[in-house]
Amino acid sequence: MRIADPSLLVRATAAAVLAVVAFAGCSAVMPGARDKADQGSTSGPGPGVTADSVKVVFVGVDLRSTSSITGFRTADAGDGAKQAKALEAWVNANGGIAGRKMTAVYRNYEASDDSPAAEERLCNQITQDDKAFAVVLTGQFQANARPCYAQRRTLVLDATLVADDHDTFTRLSPYLWSASYPDYDEFVRAFLGSLDQQGYFAGENSAGVVAADTPPNRAAYERLAVPALQQLGVTPTVAWIDTTDLGTLNAGLNQAAVDFRAKGIDRVFFLGGARMAPFFLTVAAAQSFTARYALSSFDNPSFLVNNPSTIPREGLEGAVGIGFNPSQDVPDSVYGFPATDAERECIGIFAAAGERFATRENARVAFTYCDAVRLLKAGAQTLGPNLNAAGWSSAVHALGTTFVPATGFAGLLGPDRFAAANGYRAMAYDGGCTCFTYQGAEVPFAG
């Protein structure tokens, strides 16, 4: 195997190893995690709810240690604790949540310490020490996290770019929701359908798939991706990236590049998020492997273009995909900021507390916090004394198109829907601006 730049491979190896603790998921689950969550009662208050208050915990992920080791640059996301307090002030000045004052608690989580044990400790802290009614998760990729909160009857508003498929939402109902991102099943269908429409597979009969080895991602791949690719006449070669220990992620990424090159694969796309794309592109460049990539918001395109010293920009030439999260897809120069009423509302909430954002990317975490609180408030309006996960869930199902996430485009809620996002746009890498740009009109994930 020829190494084009040994120093690049060293950096790639360090980055890949850090990925396992900083970003990636794990296949371990807590006892009983495969069982359907206890639905709870629609009567009476839920945990963290008193006669006059409701506690909501906001998790922020500290990437400074990870960035210093990998060399990756991450745009400043502002003061998470200040953002939580801004939302608390806004809620309490506007009727509260089911007539109760919201008490916001901010918990900082060190990305470089991430592990199933660390996330269980965080779950214990939030559910037992904080006694929260709801938690807003950002950056929690371990598979044991969401079942832990559901088992404690704590509402999870998931703001992590992770593969929450419909089965996971249903199994953990009524406790797992996403106020900002789509159902993963809907995403996979839309992603592959859009790639076909963009001619990504034209003239190709094979493709490489770099996929996070998690139960939801495996299920979505087998149920949705494989049949769709077969219908397109494309045979996939999948590289399941096992992230259960410090060595397997690095080995998996390197082996994937070797296998794809040996098979002459010229198309590679990613499933499962967890920022595998930047690490893979770094490793692939070190091994002189090139391909035309397909990406999505799950792969954080802005992060890819913001790190040219680690992720060669030539590797992005010809890349296409779909985006549902402008703050991590495209620069403000190609999609004006702010662009929607929901964005403007959230910007106003934070500005009232002195928290301002130079760019949309700087607001990427704040917007997910804002979406979570706006959805909490919208679903609780008629609950009164019965503020609990089951009652709130029923109310949110009835919101229809009235809730629109600030993180994206259109919104859609209804029976059997647990993810609010319902809009995406095709996107492509533009070498002129060295950025991704949207192509064409917004498309709904669901009718």
Short mmCIF file of C-alpha atoms in Angstrom, two decimals:
data_model
loop_
_atom_site.label_atom_id
_atom_site.label_comp_id
_atom_site.label_asym_id
_atom_site.label_seq_id
_atom_site.Cartn_x
_atom_site.Cartn_y
_atom_site.Cartn_z
CA MET A 1 0.00 0.00 0.00
CA ARG A 2 1.46 3.35 -1.00
CA ILE A 3 1.18 6.18 1.54
CA ALA A 4 1.10 9.57 -0.16
CA ASP A 5 1.82 11.52 3.04
CA PRO A 6 2.91 9.62 6.16
CA SER A 7 2.25 12.62 8.41
CA LEU A 8 -1.29 12.78 7.06
CA LEU A 9 -1.84 9.15 7.95
CA VAL A 10 -0.60 9.79 11.49
CA ARG A 11 -3.10 12.64 11.84
CA ALA A 12 -5.81 10.50 10.30
CA THR A 13 -5.11 7.69 12.76
CA ALA A 14 -5.25 10.07 15.72
CA ALA A 15 -8.46 11.58 14.42
CA ALA A 16 -10.05 8.21 13.85
CA VAL A 17 -9.14 6.96 17.31
CA LEU A 18 -10.59 10.11 18.86
CA ALA A 19 -13.75 9.63 16.83
CA VAL A 20 -14.63 6.56 18.82
CA VAL A 21 -14.75 8.50 22.05
CA ALA A 22 -15.84 11.86 20.69
CA PHE A 23 -18.51 11.18 18.15
CA ALA A 24 -19.27 7.55 17.45
CA GLY A 25 -21.91 5.21 18.77
CA CYS A 26 -21.66 1.80 20.35
CA SER A 27 -23.76 -1.32 19.98
CA ALA A 28 -24.04 -1.95 23.73
CA VAL A 29 -27.47 -1.27 25.20
CA MET A 30 -28.83 -1.25 28.71
CA PRO A 31 -30.81 -4.25 29.99
CA GLY A 32 -34.28 -4.19 28.55
CA ALA A 33 -33.39 -1.63 25.89
CA ARG A 34 -35.01 -3.70 23.16
CA ASP A 35 -38.33 -3.70 25.04
CA LYS A 36 -40.96 -1.11 24.31
CA ALA A 37 -40.84 1.76 26.79
CA ASP A 38 -43.45 2.03 29.55
CA GLN A 39 -46.05 4.39 28.08
CA GLY A 40 -46.82 5.99 31.44
CA SER A 41 -50.10 7.60 32.48
CA THR A 42 -51.72 10.64 30.88
CA SER A 43 -52.92 11.75 34.32
CA GLY A 44 -50.90 13.63 36.91
CA PRO A 45 -47.46 15.23 36.72
CA GLY A 46 -44.37 13.57 35.29
CA PRO A 47 -40.92 13.51 36.91
CA GLY A 48 -39.40 16.94 37.38
CA VAL A 49 -42.84 18.60 37.46
CA THR A 50 -44.23 20.42 40.50
CA ALA A 51 -47.31 22.55 40.92
CA ASP A 52 -45.42 25.63 39.77
CA SER A 53 -42.23 24.50 37.98
CA VAL A 54 -40.84 22.10 35.38
CA LYS A 55 -37.16 21.23 35.05
CA VAL A 56 -35.45 20.95 31.66
CA VAL A 57 -31.77 19.98 31.25
CA PHE A 58 -29.72 21.13 28.26
CA VAL A 59 -26.62 19.09 27.40
CA GLY A 60 -23.73 20.86 25.72
CA VAL A 61 -20.75 19.02 24.25
CA ASP A 62 -17.25 20.35 24.88
CA LEU A 63 -15.08 19.63 21.81
CA ARG A 64 -11.99 21.63 22.81
CA SER A 65 -9.93 18.66 23.95
CA THR A 66 -10.89 16.63 20.89
CA SER A 67 -10.10 19.52 18.55
CA SER A 68 -6.67 20.07 20.10
CA ILE A 69 -5.72 16.44 19.45
CA THR A 70 -7.23 15.95 15.99
CA GLY A 71 -6.50 19.43 14.62
CA PHE A 72 -10.11 19.78 13.48
CA ARG A 73 -11.59 23.28 13.69
CA THR A 74 -15.13 23.67 14.97
CA ALA A 75 -17.02 26.96 14.73
CA ASP A 76 -17.81 28.58 18.07
CA ALA A 77 -21.35 27.73 19.18
CA GLY A 78 -21.63 30.40 21.85
CA ASP A 79 -22.41 30.08 25.55
CA GLY A 80 -24.73 27.10 26.05
CA ALA A 81 -25.52 27.95 29.66
CA LYS A 82 -26.47 31.49 28.67
CA GLN A 83 -28.62 30.16 25.83
CA ALA A 84 -30.50 27.86 28.22
CA LYS A 85 -31.17 30.77 30.57
CA ALA A 86 -32.35 32.92 27.65
CA LEU A 87 -34.91 30.27 26.78
CA GLU A 88 -35.94 30.01 30.43
CA ALA A 89 -36.56 33.76 30.55
CA TRP A 90 -38.56 33.70 27.31
CA VAL A 91 -40.74 30.78 28.39
CA ASN A 92 -41.46 32.24 31.81
CA ALA A 93 -42.34 35.65 30.36
CA ASN A 94 -44.79 34.00 27.96
CA GLY A 95 -46.99 31.76 30.08
CA GLY A 96 -44.50 29.06 31.01
CA ILE A 97 -44.92 25.37 30.17
CA ALA A 98 -48.45 24.24 31.06
CA GLY A 99 -48.62 27.30 33.30
CA ARG A 100 -45.42 26.42 35.15
CA LYS A 101 -42.13 28.24 35.32
CA MET A 102 -39.35 26.43 33.44
CA THR A 103 -36.14 25.82 35.38
CA ALA A 104 -33.26 25.40 32.92
CA VAL A 105 -30.17 23.43 33.92
CA TYR A 106 -27.08 23.28 31.72
CA ARG A 107 -24.78 20.24 31.78
CA ASN A 108 -21.44 20.30 29.96
CA TYR A 109 -20.28 16.97 28.53
CA GLU A 110 -16.64 16.35 27.58
CA ALA A 111 -16.59 14.73 24.14
CA SER A 112 -13.18 13.10 24.58
CA ASP A 113 -14.52 11.16 27.60
CA ASP A 114 -17.51 9.75 25.72
CA SER A 115 -18.31 6.10 26.41
CA PRO A 116 -21.36 4.00 27.34
CA ALA A 117 -20.35 4.32 31.00
CA ALA A 118 -19.98 8.11 30.74
CA GLU A 119 -23.37 8.47 29.11
CA GLU A 120 -25.00 6.28 31.74
CA ARG A 121 -23.47 8.54 34.40
CA LEU A 122 -24.89 11.55 32.60
CA CYS A 123 -28.30 9.87 32.43
CA ASN A 124 -28.14 9.14 36.17
CA GLN A 125 -27.18 12.72 36.92
CA ILE A 126 -30.02 14.17 34.84
CA THR A 127 -32.74 11.75 35.90
CA GLN A 128 -31.78 11.14 39.55
CA ASP A 129 -29.86 14.24 40.69
CA ASP A 130 -31.52 16.89 38.51
CA LYS A 131 -34.86 15.02 38.41
CA ALA A 132 -35.59 16.49 34.98
CA PHE A 133 -38.86 16.31 33.13
CA ALA A 134 -37.05 16.67 29.81
CA VAL A 135 -33.50 16.63 28.49
CA VAL A 136 -32.18 18.16 25.27
CA LEU A 137 -29.41 15.86 24.02
CA THR A 138 -26.61 17.08 21.77
CA GLY A 139 -23.74 14.81 20.74
CA GLN A 140 -24.76 11.69 22.65
CA PHE A 141 -24.00 8.89 20.19
CA GLN A 142 -23.84 5.88 22.50
CA ALA A 143 -26.67 3.42 22.00
CA ASN A 144 -27.42 3.07 25.72
CA ALA A 145 -28.26 6.77 26.20
CA ARG A 146 -31.81 7.02 24.89
CA PRO A 147 -33.10 3.78 26.47
CA CYS A 148 -31.74 4.98 29.81
CA TYR A 149 -33.87 8.12 29.77
CA ALA A 150 -36.94 6.26 28.53
CA GLN A 151 -36.61 3.74 31.34
CA ARG A 152 -36.59 6.67 33.79
CA ARG A 153 -39.66 8.23 32.09
CA THR A 154 -37.68 11.32 31.14
CA LEU A 155 -38.65 13.04 27.91
CA VAL A 156 -35.76 13.19 25.39
CA LEU A 157 -35.67 15.94 22.78
CA ASP A 158 -32.87 14.57 20.66
CA ALA A 159 -30.75 17.24 18.97
CA THR A 160 -27.98 14.82 17.98
CA LEU A 161 -27.33 13.97 14.33
CA VAL A 162 -27.76 10.26 14.97
CA ALA A 163 -29.73 7.48 13.28
CA ASP A 164 -33.02 7.53 15.20
CA ASP A 165 -35.12 5.29 12.97
CA HIS A 166 -38.88 4.90 13.22
CA ASP A 167 -38.60 1.65 15.14
CA THR A 168 -36.45 3.36 17.79
CA PHE A 169 -38.91 6.24 18.13
CA THR A 170 -41.81 3.82 18.41
CA ARG A 171 -40.06 1.48 20.85
CA LEU A 172 -39.12 4.34 23.16
CA SER A 173 -42.44 6.17 22.79
CA PRO A 174 -43.60 8.49 24.27
CA TYR A 175 -40.18 9.57 25.53
CA LEU A 176 -38.03 10.03 22.40
CA TRP A 177 -38.60 12.97 20.03
CA SER A 178 -36.67 15.17 17.62
CA ALA A 179 -37.75 18.80 17.32
CA SER A 180 -35.10 19.58 14.70
CA TYR A 181 -34.21 16.58 12.53
CA PRO A 182 -36.03 13.98 10.40
CA ASP A 183 -36.99 10.39 11.07
CA TYR A 184 -34.02 8.35 9.82
CA ASP A 185 -36.20 6.05 7.70
CA GLU A 186 -37.57 9.06 5.83
CA PHE A 187 -34.06 10.41 5.45
CA VAL A 188 -32.67 7.21 3.88
CA ARG A 189 -35.49 7.07 1.33
CA ALA A 190 -35.04 10.74 0.45
CA PHE A 191 -31.24 10.54 0.33
CA LEU A 192 -31.04 7.68 -2.14
CA GLY A 193 -33.95 8.99 -4.20
CA SER A 194 -32.30 12.38 -4.53
CA LEU A 195 -28.92 10.86 -5.43
CA ASP A 196 -30.64 9.00 -8.25
CA GLN A 197 -32.33 12.19 -9.48
CA GLN A 198 -28.99 14.02 -9.38
CA GLY A 199 -27.44 11.32 -11.60
CA TYR A 200 -24.99 10.27 -8.92
CA PHE A 201 -25.22 6.59 -9.87
CA ALA A 202 -25.43 7.14 -13.64
CA GLY A 203 -23.16 4.69 -15.45
CA GLU A 204 -22.22 2.96 -12.17
CA ASN A 205 -23.16 -0.53 -11.03
CA SER A 206 -21.40 -0.46 -7.65
CA ALA A 207 -21.01 1.83 -4.66
CA GLY A 208 -19.21 1.81 -1.34
CA VAL A 209 -21.15 2.48 1.84
CA VAL A 210 -19.41 3.62 5.02
CA ALA A 211 -21.94 2.80 7.73
CA ALA A 212 -22.00 3.14 11.50
CA ASP A 213 -22.46 -0.29 13.04
CA THR A 214 -25.47 0.47 15.22
CA PRO A 215 -28.76 -1.45 15.40
CA PRO A 216 -30.90 1.37 13.93
CA ASN A 217 -28.44 1.99 11.10
CA ARG A 218 -28.18 -1.71 10.24
CA ALA A 219 -31.96 -2.00 10.21
CA ALA A 220 -32.37 1.03 7.94
CA TYR A 221 -29.66 -0.24 5.61
CA GLU A 222 -31.22 -3.69 5.20
CA ARG A 223 -34.84 -2.54 4.99
CA LEU A 224 -34.41 0.57 2.89
CA ALA A 225 -30.97 1.13 1.36
CA VAL A 226 -30.35 -2.33 -0.09
CA PRO A 227 -33.71 -2.62 -1.92
CA ALA A 228 -33.40 0.95 -3.24
CA LEU A 229 -29.90 0.30 -4.58
CA GLN A 230 -30.95 -2.98 -6.13
CA GLN A 231 -33.77 -1.21 -7.93
CA LEU A 232 -31.18 1.22 -9.33
CA GLY A 233 -28.97 -1.65 -10.48
CA VAL A 234 -26.27 -0.74 -7.96
CA THR A 235 -24.47 -3.39 -5.90
CA PRO A 236 -23.33 -1.99 -2.55
CA THR A 237 -20.12 -2.89 -0.73
CA VAL A 238 -20.78 -1.94 2.86
CA ALA A 239 -18.07 -1.24 5.45
CA TRP A 240 -19.60 -1.60 8.90
CA ILE A 241 -17.59 0.64 11.18
CA ASP A 242 -17.39 -0.98 14.60
CA THR A 243 -16.80 1.70 17.23
CA THR A 244 -16.92 -0.39 20.37
CA ASP A 245 -13.24 0.09 21.28
CA LEU A 246 -10.34 2.39 20.50
CA GLY A 247 -8.90 0.22 17.73
CA THR A 248 -11.89 -0.90 15.70
CA LEU A 249 -12.91 2.47 14.29
CA ASN A 250 -9.45 3.21 12.90
CA ALA A 251 -9.13 -0.32 11.55
CA GLY A 252 -12.56 -0.16 9.97
CA LEU A 253 -11.99 3.12 8.17
CA ASN A 254 -8.60 2.07 6.82
CA GLN A 255 -9.89 -1.32 5.73
CA ALA A 256 -12.86 0.30 3.99
CA ALA A 257 -10.56 2.48 1.90
CA VAL A 258 -8.39 -0.54 1.02
CA ASP A 259 -11.41 -2.66 0.04
CA PHE A 260 -13.04 0.09 -2.01
CA ARG A 261 -9.82 0.77 -3.90
CA ALA A 262 -9.26 -2.94 -4.57
CA LYS A 263 -12.76 -3.24 -6.03
CA GLY A 264 -12.39 -0.14 -8.18
CA ILE A 265 -15.30 1.59 -6.47
CA ASP A 266 -15.82 5.15 -7.62
CA ARG A 267 -18.91 6.13 -5.58
CA VAL A 268 -18.90 6.26 -1.77
CA PHE A 269 -21.63 7.50 0.55
CA PHE A 270 -22.19 7.50 4.30
CA LEU A 271 -24.97 6.24 6.55
CA GLY A 272 -25.25 6.78 10.29
CA GLY A 273 -23.65 10.17 10.83
CA ALA A 274 -21.28 10.26 13.83
CA ARG A 275 -18.90 12.40 11.75
CA MET A 276 -17.42 9.35 10.04
CA ALA A 277 -17.15 11.30 6.79
CA PRO A 278 -14.35 13.69 7.82
CA PHE A 279 -12.33 10.89 9.34
CA PHE A 280 -12.81 8.65 6.31
CA LEU A 281 -11.88 11.39 3.84
CA THR A 282 -8.71 12.03 5.84
CA VAL A 283 -7.74 8.35 5.91
CA ALA A 284 -8.64 7.86 2.24
CA ALA A 285 -6.46 10.81 1.18
CA ALA A 286 -3.54 9.37 3.10
CA GLN A 287 -3.96 6.11 1.18
CA SER A 288 -4.35 7.85 -2.20
CA PHE A 289 -7.90 6.59 -2.51
CA THR A 290 -10.29 8.90 -4.30
CA ALA A 291 -13.99 8.63 -5.02
CA ARG A 292 -16.99 10.77 -5.72
CA TYR A 293 -18.72 11.20 -2.38
CA ALA A 294 -22.36 11.61 -1.42
CA LEU A 295 -23.06 13.39 1.85
CA SER A 296 -25.88 14.77 3.95
CA SER A 297 -26.48 16.97 6.97
CA PHE A 298 -25.68 13.88 9.07
CA ASP A 299 -22.09 14.28 7.81
CA ASN A 300 -21.84 18.02 8.69
CA PRO A 301 -20.71 19.39 5.30
CA SER A 302 -19.61 22.74 6.80
CA PHE A 303 -17.22 20.91 9.08
CA LEU A 304 -15.71 19.19 6.03
CA VAL A 305 -14.98 22.43 4.20
CA ASN A 306 -13.79 24.25 7.34
CA ASN A 307 -10.83 21.89 7.79
CA PRO A 308 -8.82 21.98 4.53
CA SER A 309 -5.52 21.23 6.27
CA THR A 310 -6.89 17.88 7.47
CA ILE A 311 -9.61 17.09 4.91
CA PRO A 312 -8.29 17.80 1.40
CA ARG A 313 -10.76 19.89 -0.56
CA GLU A 314 -9.97 18.04 -3.77
CA GLY A 315 -11.66 15.05 -2.17
CA LEU A 316 -14.91 17.01 -2.16
CA GLU A 317 -14.93 17.72 -5.89
CA GLY A 318 -18.12 16.35 -7.42
CA ALA A 319 -19.71 15.63 -4.03
CA VAL A 320 -23.51 15.84 -3.88
CA GLY A 321 -26.19 14.98 -1.37
CA ILE A 322 -29.12 16.42 0.57
CA GLY A 323 -29.31 18.92 3.39
CA PHE A 324 -31.96 19.54 6.03
CA ASN A 325 -29.88 21.64 8.44
CA PRO A 326 -28.62 24.90 6.85
CA SER A 327 -26.45 25.75 9.87
CA GLN A 328 -24.22 22.77 9.07
CA ASP A 329 -24.78 22.58 5.31
CA VAL A 330 -24.09 25.88 3.56
CA PRO A 331 -22.63 29.34 4.28
CA ASP A 332 -24.79 32.41 4.80
CA SER A 333 -23.50 33.80 1.49
CA VAL A 334 -25.58 31.24 -0.43
CA TYR A 335 -28.54 30.99 1.97
CA GLY A 336 -29.24 34.29 3.72
CA PHE A 337 -29.33 34.47 7.49
CA PRO A 338 -31.94 34.60 8.93
CA ALA A 339 -34.18 33.01 6.33
CA THR A 340 -37.32 31.84 8.15
CA ASP A 341 -39.77 33.09 10.77
CA ALA A 342 -38.62 30.33 13.13
CA GLU A 343 -35.00 31.44 12.80
CA ARG A 344 -35.99 35.04 13.45
CA GLU A 345 -38.01 34.08 16.51
CA CYS A 346 -35.12 32.15 18.02
CA ILE A 347 -32.59 34.88 17.22
CA GLY A 348 -34.86 37.36 18.99
CA ILE A 349 -35.11 35.15 22.08
CA PHE A 350 -31.33 34.92 22.39
CA ALA A 351 -30.69 38.56 21.49
CA ALA A 352 -32.97 39.66 24.36
CA ALA A 353 -30.49 37.94 26.70
CA GLY A 354 -27.43 39.38 24.97
CA GLU A 355 -26.54 36.24 23.01
CA ARG A 356 -25.90 37.06 19.33
CA PHE A 357 -24.52 35.02 16.44
CA ALA A 358 -22.28 36.27 13.66
CA THR A 359 -23.33 33.42 11.35
CA ARG A 360 -25.95 30.70 11.19
CA GLU A 361 -23.26 28.10 11.87
CA ASN A 362 -22.51 29.79 15.19
CA ALA A 363 -26.20 29.34 16.10
CA ARG A 364 -26.33 25.64 15.18
CA VAL A 365 -26.62 24.37 18.78
CA ALA A 366 -28.70 27.29 20.04
CA PHE A 367 -31.28 26.63 17.33
CA THR A 368 -31.72 23.02 18.47
CA TYR A 369 -32.20 24.21 22.07
CA CYS A 370 -34.73 26.74 20.84
CA ASP A 371 -36.61 24.14 18.78
CA ALA A 372 -36.80 21.81 21.78
CA VAL A 373 -38.24 24.49 24.06
CA ARG A 374 -40.66 25.78 21.45
CA LEU A 375 -41.95 22.24 20.93
CA LEU A 376 -42.16 21.64 24.70
CA LYS A 377 -44.22 24.79 25.10
CA ALA A 378 -46.46 24.10 22.09
CA GLY A 379 -47.30 20.59 23.26
CA ALA A 380 -48.04 21.59 26.84
CA GLN A 381 -50.53 24.38 26.26
CA THR A 382 -53.65 22.44 27.25
CA LEU A 383 -52.21 19.95 29.76
CA GLY A 384 -52.61 21.90 33.00
CA PRO A 385 -52.12 19.52 35.94
CA ASN A 386 -51.40 16.57 33.63
CA LEU A 387 -47.98 17.58 32.38
CA ASN A 388 -46.37 14.22 31.65
CA ALA A 389 -44.69 12.54 28.69
CA ALA A 390 -47.73 10.55 27.57
CA GLY A 391 -50.11 13.52 27.63
CA TRP A 392 -47.55 15.81 26.02
CA SER A 393 -46.89 13.23 23.29
CA SER A 394 -50.58 13.04 22.38
CA ALA A 395 -50.78 16.82 22.17
CA VAL A 396 -47.68 17.09 19.97
CA HIS A 397 -49.01 14.50 17.52
CA ALA A 398 -51.89 16.93 16.89
CA LEU A 399 -49.69 19.90 15.96
CA GLY A 400 -49.57 19.02 12.26
CA THR A 401 -47.69 21.64 10.24
CA THR A 402 -47.98 24.40 12.83
CA PHE A 403 -44.58 23.66 14.37
CA VAL A 404 -41.64 24.59 12.11
CA PRO A 405 -38.06 23.95 13.30
CA ALA A 406 -35.59 26.82 13.24
CA THR A 407 -32.86 24.35 12.28
CA GLY A 408 -34.40 23.50 8.94
CA PHE A 409 -37.30 24.03 6.60
CA ALA A 410 -40.90 22.76 6.90
CA GLY A 411 -42.34 20.87 9.86
CA LEU A 412 -44.81 18.02 10.07
CA LEU A 413 -46.21 16.20 13.10
CA GLY A 414 -49.08 13.78 13.29
CA PRO A 415 -50.10 10.28 14.38
CA ASP A 416 -47.09 7.97 14.56
CA ARG A 417 -44.66 10.85 13.86
CA PHE A 418 -41.95 11.68 16.40
CA ALA A 419 -39.57 13.83 14.32
CA ALA A 420 -40.64 17.33 13.33
CA ALA A 421 -38.43 18.09 10.31
CA ASN A 422 -40.13 17.68 6.95
CA GLY A 423 -38.02 19.44 4.37
CA TYR A 424 -34.69 19.00 2.58
CA ARG A 425 -32.86 20.34 -0.44
CA ALA A 426 -30.42 18.74 -2.83
CA MET A 427 -26.90 20.12 -2.46
CA ALA A 428 -23.57 19.96 -4.24
CA TYR A 429 -19.99 21.03 -3.59
CA ASP A 430 -18.99 24.21 -5.43
CA GLY A 431 -15.25 24.65 -5.96
CA GLY A 432 -15.75 28.36 -6.68
CA CYS A 433 -16.87 29.17 -3.15
CA THR A 434 -15.21 26.04 -1.68
CA CYS A 435 -18.53 25.31 -0.02
CA PHE A 436 -21.71 23.32 -0.47
CA THR A 437 -24.67 25.04 -2.09
CA TYR A 438 -28.33 24.09 -2.31
CA GLN A 439 -29.71 22.97 -5.66
CA GLY A 440 -33.36 23.37 -6.55
CA ALA A 441 -36.44 23.77 -4.39
CA GLU A 442 -37.27 22.36 -0.97
CA VAL A 443 -38.68 18.81 -1.02
CA PRO A 444 -40.80 17.22 1.76
CA PHE A 445 -39.64 14.06 3.49
CA ALA A 446 -43.28 12.97 3.87
CA GLY A 447 -46.60 13.94 2.30
#
